[in-house]
């Protein structure tokens, strides 16, 4: 799952995938912004069938690949 998410982020942000590591802080490093987050949420909903609620829109759910994978796993149950 992490590799698919990493690939999506790299492709949509035109970022070299080699610099996106599991713990890379996507917003702090300037890789992601609010529009990128919206695209990511759409991708996660389509790819993994998870529904993102307004209450899920917390930085800690989307700050790096590890937190995104944990978020999706929690939502899938």
XYZ file of N, CA, C and O in Angstrom:
308
model
N 0.823 -1.193 0.000
C 0.000 0.000 0.000
C 0.873 1.266 0.000
O 0.591 2.203 -0.732
N 1.914 1.262 0.842
C 2.772 2.451 0.926
C 3.386 2.813 -0.419
O 3.478 3.987 -0.765
N 3.809 1.791 -1.170
C 4.439 2.056 -2.465
C 3.440 2.659 -3.454
O 3.801 3.542 -4.241
N 2.195 2.195 -3.430
C 1.166 2.772 -4.305
C 0.906 4.233 -3.943
O 0.782 5.084 -4.820
N 0.810 4.501 -2.651
C 0.565 5.870 -2.189
C 1.755 6.762 -2.539
O 1.585 7.872 -3.040
N 2.949 6.249 -2.323
C 4.163 6.992 -2.664
C 4.193 7.308 -4.157
O 4.497 8.428 -4.558
N 3.852 6.329 -4.982
C 3.823 6.538 -6.424
C 2.820 7.607 -6.821
O 3.102 8.455 -7.669
N 1.652 7.565 -6.192
C 0.636 8.576 -6.482
C 1.144 9.968 -6.103
O 1.012 10.915 -6.884
N 1.713 10.088 -4.917
C 2.215 11.388 -4.459
C 3.315 11.891 -5.383
O 3.308 13.047 -5.804
N 4.256 11.031 -5.726
C 5.357 11.427 -6.606
C 4.836 11.877 -7.965
O 5.272 12.903 -8.500
N 3.890 11.126 -8.502
C 3.346 11.441 -9.831
C 2.568 12.756 -9.832
O 2.727 13.577 -10.734
N 1.735 12.963 -8.824
C 0.876 14.153 -8.829
C 1.604 15.416 -8.388
O 1.142 16.513 -8.691
N 2.716 15.259 -7.679
C 3.457 16.443 -7.222
C 4.742 16.652 -8.016
O 5.497 17.571 -7.730
N 4.988 15.785 -8.994
C 6.206 15.860 -9.806
C 7.454 15.842 -8.935
O 8.398 16.597 -9.154
N 7.424 14.959 -7.945
C 8.534 14.826 -7.008
C 9.249 13.509 -7.275
O 8.610 12.491 -7.538
N 10.568 13.538 -7.213
C 11.351 12.319 -7.362
C 10.976 11.351 -6.237
O 11.119 11.688 -5.065
N 10.481 10.158 -6.579
C 10.068 9.217 -5.532
C 11.198 8.840 -4.576
O 10.943 8.458 -3.436
N 12.431 8.983 -5.008
C 13.568 8.627 -4.155
C 13.663 9.520 -2.917
O 14.224 9.104 -1.908
N 13.116 10.737 -2.988
C 13.214 11.620 -1.821
C 12.021 11.462 -0.873
O 12.017 12.019 0.212
N 11.010 10.692 -1.291
C 9.855 10.460 -0.426
C 10.087 9.158 0.344
O 9.988 8.076 -0.204
N 10.410 9.312 1.598
C 10.648 8.157 2.461
C 9.443 7.972 3.390
O 8.571 8.826 3.466
N 9.416 6.865 4.108
C 8.290 6.565 4.993
C 7.994 7.693 5.970
O 6.844 7.984 6.257
N 9.032 8.342 6.485
C 8.859 9.363 7.511
C 8.973 10.791 6.977
O 8.984 11.740 7.755
N 9.088 10.972 5.657
C 9.181 12.312 5.083
C 7.926 13.106 5.423
O 6.813 12.652 5.151
N 8.106 14.266 6.014
C 6.987 15.124 6.395
C 6.497 15.855 5.132
O 7.111 16.825 4.687
N 5.415 15.367 4.565
C 4.978 15.807 3.242
C 4.623 17.289 3.171
O 4.917 17.942 2.169
N 3.999 17.818 4.201
C 3.627 19.237 4.185
C 4.819 20.112 4.561
O 5.076 21.122 3.924
N 5.541 19.721 5.600
C 6.687 20.507 6.064
C 7.780 20.589 5.007
O 8.471 21.593 4.903
N 7.938 19.536 4.207
C 8.962 19.514 3.160
C 8.489 20.236 1.888
O 9.240 20.342 0.934
N 7.233 20.668 1.879
C 6.710 21.388 0.719
C 6.298 20.483 -0.438
O 6.077 20.954 -1.551
N 6.195 19.193 -0.181
C 5.786 18.247 -1.237
C 4.285 18.341 -1.458
O 3.808 18.273 -2.591
N 3.555 18.535 -0.381
C 2.100 18.556 -0.429
C 1.547 19.879 0.048
O 2.115 20.523 0.932
N 0.402 20.271 -0.532
C -0.360 21.424 -0.059
C -1.819 20.974 0.060
O -2.118 19.793 -0.071
N -2.710 21.908 0.294
C -4.114 21.527 0.510
C -4.744 20.885 -0.726
O -5.543 19.957 -0.609
N -4.380 21.349 -1.914
C -4.921 20.731 -3.131
C -4.391 19.311 -3.289
O -5.115 18.410 -3.704
N -3.132 19.123 -2.963
C -2.553 17.784 -3.007
C -3.272 16.852 -2.056
O -3.503 15.684 -2.368
N -3.635 17.371 -0.884
C -4.356 16.569 0.098
C -5.720 16.147 -0.448
O -6.118 14.992 -0.300
N -6.414 17.056 -1.086
C -7.721 16.710 -1.672
C -7.583 15.618 -2.731
O -8.384 14.690 -2.791
N -6.540 15.736 -3.549
C -6.295 14.699 -4.562
C -5.969 13.365 -3.905
O -6.428 12.318 -4.360
N -5.171 13.408 -2.844
C -4.821 12.182 -2.131
C -6.058 11.525 -1.536
O -6.237 10.307 -1.645
N -6.920 12.313 -0.925
C -8.145 11.771 -0.337
C -8.999 11.100 -1.402
O -9.513 10.000 -1.193
N -9.138 11.724 -2.553
C -9.896 11.111 -3.661
C -9.258 9.799 -4.082
O -9.948 8.800 -4.309
N -7.933 9.785 -4.186
C -7.212 8.572 -4.553
C -7.452 7.462 -3.535
O -7.742 6.320 -3.900
N -7.342 7.785 -2.259
C -7.529 6.784 -1.204
C -8.946 6.221 -1.217
O -9.148 5.015 -1.037
N -9.926 7.097 -1.456
C -11.313 6.641 -1.507
C -11.534 5.706 -2.689
O -12.190 4.675 -2.553
N -10.979 6.052 -3.844
C -11.152 5.224 -5.042
C -10.349 3.934 -4.952
O -10.839 2.862 -5.275
N -9.111 4.039 -4.512
C -8.199 2.895 -4.513
C -8.499 1.889 -3.407
O -8.399 0.689 -3.624
N -8.848 2.405 -2.230
C -8.977 1.529 -1.068
C -10.388 1.484 -0.483
O -10.624 0.794 0.499
N -11.304 2.235 -1.067
C -12.689 2.189 -0.627
C -12.932 2.760 0.763
O -13.868 2.352 1.434
N -12.083 3.696 1.171
C -12.276 4.308 2.484
C -13.006 5.638 2.334
O -12.825 6.348 1.345
N -13.824 5.952 3.280
C -14.566 7.220 3.287
C -13.899 8.143 4.298
O -13.759 7.792 5.468
N -13.480 9.307 3.851
C -12.827 10.273 4.714
C -13.851 11.288 5.186
O -14.501 11.949 4.376
N -14.012 11.379 6.487
C -14.943 12.328 7.098
C -14.207 13.628 7.416
O -12.982 13.659 7.491
N -14.968 14.693 7.629
C -14.367 15.971 8.011
C -13.516 15.833 9.270
O -12.464 16.468 9.388
N -13.951 14.991 10.194
C -13.211 14.810 11.446
C -11.884 14.088 11.230
O -11.033 14.089 12.114
N -11.693 13.475 10.053
C -10.441 12.786 9.735
C -9.386 13.736 9.189
O -8.224 13.359 9.053
N -9.783 14.953 8.848
C -8.876 15.890 8.193
C -7.922 16.541 9.203
O -7.940 17.742 9.428
N -7.087 15.705 9.766
C -6.094 16.143 10.728
C -4.716 15.898 10.138
O -4.483 14.888 9.467
N -3.790 16.811 10.413
C -2.445 16.684 9.847
C -1.814 15.348 10.206
O -1.152 14.722 9.383
N -2.041 14.878 11.430
C -1.396 13.628 11.838
C -1.854 12.418 11.030
O -1.158 11.408 10.988
N -2.980 12.501 10.344
C -3.432 11.393 9.490
C -2.739 11.371 8.134
O -2.754 10.343 7.452
N -2.150 12.497 7.741
C -1.620 12.618 6.383
C -0.209 13.203 6.336
O 0.243 13.627 5.279
N 0.510 13.214 7.442
C 1.796 13.906 7.469
C 2.923 13.153 6.765
O 3.863 13.766 6.278
N 2.838 11.823 6.686
C 3.867 11.040 5.994
C 3.257 9.707 5.536
O 2.091 9.429 5.801
N 4.051 8.910 4.849
C 3.531 7.653 4.304
C 3.057 6.700 5.404
O 2.044 6.017 5.243
N 3.771 6.670 6.513
C 3.386 5.786 7.615
C 2.022 6.181 8.155
O 1.135 5.335 8.334
N 1.818 7.469 8.396
C 0.537 7.909 8.964
C -0.607 7.714 7.970
O -1.719 7.374 8.369
N -0.347 7.884 6.691
C -1.390 7.663 5.679
C -1.773 6.189 5.633
O -2.954 5.840 5.610
N -0.780 5.312 5.655
C -1.071 3.887 5.647
C -1.840 3.470 6.901
O -2.805 2.693 6.813
N -1.457 3.991 8.048
C -2.168 3.684 9.301
C -3.610 4.189 9.245
O -4.533 3.506 9.697
N -3.800 5.388 8.688
C -5.139 5.956 8.531
C -6.017 5.037 7.681
O -7.139 4.703 8.063
N -5.516 4.627 6.516
C -6.291 3.768 5.628
C -6.603 2.441 6.312
O -7.738 1.959 6.250
N -5.642 1.871 7.009
C -5.855 0.606 7.708
C -6.945 0.744 8.775
O -7.808 -0.137 8.904
N -6.931 1.844 9.520
C -7.971 2.084 10.535
C -9.340 2.207 9.880
O -10.326 1.659 10.371
N -9.407 2.950 8.784
C -10.690 3.176 8.114
C -11.236 1.892 7.498
O -12.462 1.708 7.453
N -10.360 1.026 7.041
C -10.809 -0.235 6.438
C -11.251 -1.219 7.508
O -11.959 -2.166 7.210
N -10.827 -0.977 8.757
C -11.220 -1.859 9.858
C -10.373 -3.047 9.904
O -10.521 -4.115 10.250
